[in-house]
Amino acid sequence: MIIAKPSVTLRLVLVPWAISTIALLGLNYAEYGYLAGDIFYDPDAPLPEDNINFLWYFASFIISILGWIWLAVGWHRYVLEGEEPSGWLPRLDGGRIARYLGKAILTGLPVVPILIVALIVAVGSGGDEFLGANPENAFTRSRLLFGFIVGALVSYVTFRFGPILPAAAMDQPMKLGDAWRLTAPLAGVLVNLAIITSLLYLPFSSIADAFAQNNLHYLVFTAASDVVSLLTLSIFTVLYGHLVQGREVSNLRSPIRHKR
């Protein structure tokens, strides 16, 4: 799906991804006054006081989210409707983006309990040290295993509710309960996909940790995360195309075949 037509993929992804990445760097700048540095990984370095620019922080956060939603809506419609961008900017539909944002928030709610439990376990197991705030602890087996388990659980729950996102992009709203029941026959398949997705994050995270003490950390981690996120969007798209539109999975590999 991603490599079927590389030029279209680039036109759909590149500008929204760049906007989102720049906004994420802006988040860091708003809080710390510079784009990156050792401060995140040096427990002895004092944190700056009263340095947060809340307006910039909020604006950067919103822009980063909207950039990815812009990409997601365009990706779903490209695969499911053959809607290709005419230039380097995907079609910008404010109504669809707003509806997609609402559904994305709704989809995220069921994973909140998982993240709360994970945070409690992490804090109880050593806090920042367990989470890898010290680069010497970045590659510990316990951290990697913990990240894999939490990632797999979050991915599985997200996949089960995932069809409501392309449904929003297709102007066919769906409820959480309907999505859960719809994906029930594929529960075993989605467990496997969740495991694979979580495994994909581990090397990317480790690579980013290798650049932890310089400006490349954010760009490397963001780029790696975006690749996995695009794969996740594609899984949501396939689930909708197969379970709602009744298409064979093999025929969803190439959006070119379904242009209307």
C-alpha positions as a printed Julia matrix, in Angstrom:
260×3 Matrix{Float64}:
   0.0     0.0    0.0
   2.77    2.41   0.95
   5.11    1.52  -1.92
   2.47    0.92  -4.6
   2.84    4.49  -5.81
   5.77    6.17  -4.01
   5.24    9.6   -5.57
   1.68    9.77  -4.24
   2.79    8.54  -0.82
   5.38   11.33  -0.65
   2.88   13.99  -1.7
   0.44   12.78   0.95
   2.96   12.41   3.76
   5.84   14.84   3.35
   4.3    18.26   4.06
   2.0    17.18   6.95
   4.89   15.2    8.45
   7.24   18.18   8.2
   4.69   20.49   9.82
   4.08   18.02  12.64
   7.82   17.5   13.21
   8.58   21.22  13.32
   5.71   21.68  15.77
   7.09   18.92  18.01
  10.45   20.68  18.06
   8.55   23.83  18.97
   7.09   22.02  21.99
  10.58   21.41  23.29
  11.67   24.97  22.56
   8.62   26.4   24.34
   9.44   24.4   27.47
  13.22   24.52  27.59
  14.26   27.46  25.45
  16.25   25.39  22.93
  15.51   22.61  20.49
  17.35   19.77  22.15
  20.19   18.96  24.49
  21.59   16.84  27.28
  19.13   18.1   29.86
  16.67   15.25  29.28
  19.28   12.64  30.02
  21.52   14.32  32.61
  19.97   13.89  36.07
  22.49   16.41  37.51
  21.57   19.22  35.13
  19.23   21.8   36.69
  15.95   22.38  34.92
  15.25   25.96  33.85
  12.66   27.73  35.97
   9.66   29.71  34.74
  10.72   29.23  31.16
   7.61   27.72  29.6
   5.89   29.77  26.94
   2.4    28.31  27.37
   0.91   29.94  24.28
   3.68   28.59  22.06
   3.52   25.22  23.81
  -0.24   24.91  23.23
   0.0    26.09  19.62
   2.83   23.66  18.86
   0.92   20.78  20.41
  -2.25   21.51  18.41
  -0.33   21.98  15.15
   1.54   18.69  15.61
  -1.74   16.82  16.16
  -3.55   18.5   13.27
  -0.62   17.82  10.94
  -0.91   14.09  11.57
  -4.69   14.09  11.28
  -4.41   15.93   7.96
  -2.09   13.15   6.79
  -4.34   10.4    8.18
  -7.5    11.67   6.5
  -5.7    11.98   3.18
  -4.2     8.5    3.53
  -7.54    6.79   4.27
  -9.26    8.52   1.36
  -6.38    7.75  -1.0
  -6.5     4.03  -0.27
 -10.27    3.63  -0.01
 -11.42    6.18  -2.61
  -8.39    6.62  -4.87
  -8.35   10.32  -3.93
  -4.86   11.5   -4.89
  -3.44   14.96  -4.11
  -3.18   17.27  -7.11
   0.12   18.7   -5.86
   2.33   18.49  -2.78
  -0.52   19.29  -0.41
  -3.21   16.73   0.47
  -6.75   18.02   0.33
  -7.45   20.07   3.46
 -11.03   19.51   4.7
 -11.62   21.22   8.04
 -14.84   19.35   8.74
 -13.31   15.92   8.23
 -10.25   16.86  10.27
 -12.44   18.02  13.16
 -14.54   14.83  13.07
 -11.41   12.71  12.84
  -9.91   14.49  15.84
 -13.02   13.76  17.89
 -12.93   10.08  16.95
  -9.18    9.89  17.62
  -9.74   11.21  21.14
 -12.57    8.72  21.61
 -10.34    5.88  20.39
  -7.62    6.9   22.8
  -9.85    6.76  25.88
  -9.84    2.94  26.23
  -6.03    2.85  26.37
  -5.83    5.38  29.2
  -6.24    2.71  31.94
  -3.41    0.69  30.35
  -1.13    3.72  30.38
  -2.03    4.58  33.98
  -1.21    1.05  35.16
   2.01    1.13  33.1
   3.02    4.43  34.7
   2.34    3.08  38.2
   4.45    0.0   37.46
   7.26    2.1   35.98
   7.35    4.5   38.93
   7.24    1.61  41.37
  10.13   -0.03  39.54
  12.51    2.9   39.65
  10.85    5.87  38.02
  13.06    7.82  35.61
  15.83    5.25  35.81
  13.45    2.48  34.7
  12.06    4.63  31.89
  15.54    5.31  30.56
  16.15    8.92  31.65
  19.77    7.88  32.06
  21.35    6.77  28.75
  23.23    4.04  30.58
  19.86    2.47  31.33
  18.4     2.97  27.85
  18.87   -0.6   26.63
  18.09   -2.64  29.76
  16.13   -5.81  29.21
  13.47   -4.81  31.73
  12.83   -1.53  29.95
  12.65   -3.14  26.52
  10.36   -5.91  27.75
   8.15   -3.43  29.57
   7.91   -1.2   26.51
   7.11   -4.17  24.29
   4.28   -5.41  26.56
   2.71   -1.98  26.99
   3.07   -1.24  23.28
   1.44   -4.54  22.3
  -1.5    -3.98  24.66
  -2.05   -0.43  23.45
  -1.75   -1.51  19.81
  -4.24   -4.35  20.24
  -6.9    -2.18  21.87
  -6.32    0.55  19.29
  -6.65   -1.92  16.41
  -9.92   -3.26  17.8
 -11.38    0.26  17.75
  -9.39    1.39  14.72
 -12.09    1.23  12.01
 -13.86    4.28  13.47
 -10.99    6.45  12.21
 -11.18    5.69   8.48
 -14.96    5.7    8.94
 -14.69    9.34  10.03
 -12.51   10.14   7.01
 -15.11    8.48   4.76
 -17.99   10.48   6.31
 -19.47    7.26   7.71
 -19.39    7.75  11.52
 -19.05    4.61  13.64
 -19.4     3.99  17.38
 -16.75    2.36  19.56
 -18.98   -0.59  20.36
 -19.7    -1.19  16.69
 -15.97   -1.17  15.89
 -15.23   -3.63  18.71
 -17.89   -6.06  17.51
 -16.84   -5.59  13.89
 -13.23   -6.57  14.6
 -14.09   -9.47  16.94
 -13.67  -12.16  14.22
 -10.12  -10.9   13.62
  -9.12  -10.72  17.29
  -6.38  -13.34  16.88
  -4.97  -11.66  13.79
  -4.92   -8.32  15.58
  -3.0    -9.85  18.49
  -0.3   -10.87  16.01
  -0.31   -7.42  14.39
  -0.06   -5.75  17.8
   2.98   -7.87  18.67
   4.65   -7.09  15.34
   3.92   -3.36  15.66
   5.3    -3.23  19.18
   8.42   -5.09  18.09
   8.97   -2.55  15.32
   9.15    0.28  17.84
  11.96   -1.33  19.83
  14.81   -0.94  17.31
  13.59    2.53  16.35
  13.57    3.59  19.98
  17.03    2.13  20.53
  18.38    3.94  17.46
  16.93    7.2   18.74
  18.49    6.59  22.16
  21.86    6.32  20.46
  21.44    9.98  19.46
  20.08   10.92  22.89
  22.58   13.65  23.64
  22.28   15.72  20.5
  19.71   17.37  18.26
  19.33   14.29  16.07
  17.41   12.44  18.81
  14.1    14.15  18.09
  14.39   13.93  14.34
  15.45   10.27  14.41
  12.76    9.26  16.87
  10.05   11.27  15.11
  10.96    9.87  11.68
  11.03    6.31  13.0
   7.74    6.75  14.85
   6.15    8.23  11.74
   7.04    5.15   9.7
   5.36    2.87  12.23
   2.42    5.27  12.53
   1.89    5.15   8.76
   1.86    1.36   8.96
  -0.72    1.61  11.75
  -2.88    3.94   9.65
  -2.66    1.4    6.85
  -3.86   -1.36   9.19
  -6.86    0.78  10.18
  -7.55    1.38   6.5
  -7.39   -2.33   5.64
  -9.7    -3.2    8.53
 -12.28   -0.72   7.28
 -11.94   -1.72   3.64
 -12.23   -5.42   4.46
 -14.83   -5.42   7.24
 -17.03   -2.51   6.16
 -16.6    -2.29   2.4
 -16.27   -6.05   1.95
 -13.04   -5.95  -0.05
 -10.54   -8.77  -0.09
  -7.41   -7.92   1.85
  -5.23   -8.85  -1.11
  -7.03   -6.27  -3.23
  -6.34   -3.49  -0.73
  -2.59   -3.68  -1.15
  -2.57   -1.25  -4.04
  -4.83    1.82  -3.92
  -4.34    2.21  -7.68
  -6.8    -0.61  -8.33
  -9.64    1.14  -6.54
  -9.62    4.61  -7.98
 -13.19    5.67  -8.71
